[in-house]
XYZ file of C-alpha atoms in Angstrom:
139
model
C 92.688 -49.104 20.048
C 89.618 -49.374 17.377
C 86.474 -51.309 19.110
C 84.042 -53.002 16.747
C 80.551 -53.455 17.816
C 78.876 -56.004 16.286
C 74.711 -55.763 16.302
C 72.618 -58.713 15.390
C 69.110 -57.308 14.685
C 65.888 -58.136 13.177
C 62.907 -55.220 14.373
C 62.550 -51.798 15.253
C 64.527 -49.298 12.526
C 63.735 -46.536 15.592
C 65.718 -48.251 18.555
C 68.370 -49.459 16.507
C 68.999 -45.990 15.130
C 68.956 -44.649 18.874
C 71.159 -47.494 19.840
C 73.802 -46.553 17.024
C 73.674 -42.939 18.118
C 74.563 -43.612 21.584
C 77.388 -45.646 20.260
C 78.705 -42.879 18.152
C 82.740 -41.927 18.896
C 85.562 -41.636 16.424
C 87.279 -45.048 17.847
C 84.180 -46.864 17.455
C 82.679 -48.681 14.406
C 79.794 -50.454 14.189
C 78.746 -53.586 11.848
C 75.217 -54.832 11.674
C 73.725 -57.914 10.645
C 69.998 -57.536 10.081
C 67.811 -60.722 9.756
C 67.279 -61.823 5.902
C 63.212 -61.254 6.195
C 63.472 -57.419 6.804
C 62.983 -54.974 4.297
C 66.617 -53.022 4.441
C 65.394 -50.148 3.022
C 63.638 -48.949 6.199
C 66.645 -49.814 8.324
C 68.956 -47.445 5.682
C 66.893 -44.328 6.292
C 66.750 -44.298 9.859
C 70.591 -45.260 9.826
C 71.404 -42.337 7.628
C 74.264 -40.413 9.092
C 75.901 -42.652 11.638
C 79.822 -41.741 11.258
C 80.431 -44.897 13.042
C 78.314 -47.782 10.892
C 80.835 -48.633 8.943
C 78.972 -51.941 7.005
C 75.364 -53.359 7.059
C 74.501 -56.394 5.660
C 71.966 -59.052 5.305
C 73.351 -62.572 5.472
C 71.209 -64.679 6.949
C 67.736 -65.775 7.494
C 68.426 -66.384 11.763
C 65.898 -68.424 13.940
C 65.917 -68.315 17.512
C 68.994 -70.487 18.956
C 70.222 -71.933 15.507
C 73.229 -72.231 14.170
C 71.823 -69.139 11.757
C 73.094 -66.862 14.951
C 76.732 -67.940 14.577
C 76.994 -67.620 10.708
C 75.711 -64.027 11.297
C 78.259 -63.354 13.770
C 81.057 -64.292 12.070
C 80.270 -63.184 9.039
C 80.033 -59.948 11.048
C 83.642 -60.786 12.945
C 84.729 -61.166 9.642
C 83.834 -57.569 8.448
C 85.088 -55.817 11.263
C 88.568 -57.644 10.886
C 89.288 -56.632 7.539
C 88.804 -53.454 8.165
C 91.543 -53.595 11.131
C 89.635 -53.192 14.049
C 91.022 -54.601 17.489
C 88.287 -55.354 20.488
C 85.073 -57.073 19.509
C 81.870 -56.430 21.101
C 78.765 -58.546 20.068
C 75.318 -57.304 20.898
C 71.429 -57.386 19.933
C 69.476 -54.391 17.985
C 67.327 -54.209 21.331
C 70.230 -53.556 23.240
C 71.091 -50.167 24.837
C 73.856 -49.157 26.950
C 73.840 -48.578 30.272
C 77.031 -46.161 30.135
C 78.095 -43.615 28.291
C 80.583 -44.768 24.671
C 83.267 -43.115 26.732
C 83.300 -45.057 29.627
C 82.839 -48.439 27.454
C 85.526 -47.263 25.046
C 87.979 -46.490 27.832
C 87.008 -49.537 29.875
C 88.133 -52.039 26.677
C 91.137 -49.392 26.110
C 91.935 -50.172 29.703
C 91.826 -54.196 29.263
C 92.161 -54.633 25.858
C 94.693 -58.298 26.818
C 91.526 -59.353 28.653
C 88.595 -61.683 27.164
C 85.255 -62.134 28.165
C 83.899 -64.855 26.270
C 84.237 -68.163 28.163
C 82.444 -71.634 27.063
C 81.788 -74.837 28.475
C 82.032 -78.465 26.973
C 79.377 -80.405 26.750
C 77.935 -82.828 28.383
C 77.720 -81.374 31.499
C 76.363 -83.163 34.298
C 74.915 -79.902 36.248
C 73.108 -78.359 33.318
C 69.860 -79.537 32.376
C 69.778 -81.822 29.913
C 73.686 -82.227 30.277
C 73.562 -78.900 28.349
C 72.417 -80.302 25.003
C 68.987 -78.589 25.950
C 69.810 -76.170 22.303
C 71.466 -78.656 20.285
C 68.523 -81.133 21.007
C 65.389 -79.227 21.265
C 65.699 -76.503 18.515
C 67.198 -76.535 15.098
């Protein structure tokens, strides 16, 4: 099994390079999006030598909870397909894990039929708002 880990970021060249070093194993590569108003440049040098980032890209200009998030996403999902990869993990750039790669790579080996993404139609009487609160409020 190859596991693609997907990282939407937009700060911090320093923590992302940590995070992508703690991701590091030979099963594992990772594709990140970084917002459209960074400078890449600074991103690339503290990135230097990851085996595992296999693409990094600038796509979109993202504001909080828009649609912007999505497009970067799948134009992420999209990367990481192409290039045959078979588990899909989508995180932030101020993420960090809380296990070791091995354990995350074996637990995915280990349910690799399973998914973990669930949604929920809207309206929805229990949510505020009836759960438009994103698609009304911010755009």
């Amino acid at each position: 099994m190859r596991l693609a880990i997907l990282i939407l970021a937009h700060k911090n060249p320093d923590q992302l390079a940590y995070l992508c070093h703690k991701l590091e194993h030979d099963k594992v590569g990772i594709f990140i999006h970084l917002d459209k108003r960074v400078k890449m440049d600074d991103f690339i040098v503290k990135l230097a030598g990851s085996n595992s980032l296999k693409f990094i890209g600038q796509k979109q200009r993202i504001t909080y909870s828009s649609i912007s998030y999505i497009y970067a996403t799948l134009f992420l999902l999209n990367k990481a397909f192409e290039t045959n990869f078979d588990y899909f993990i989508l995180i932030s750039g101020q993420d960090l894990p809380l296990k070791p790669i091995n354990e995350i790579y074996d637990f995915f080996k280990k349910n690799k039929t399973k998914n973990y993404l669930s949604f929920e139609p809207i309206p929805k009487v229990e949510l505020a708002y009836n759960g438009r609160m994103r698609t009304e409020f911010f755009s």
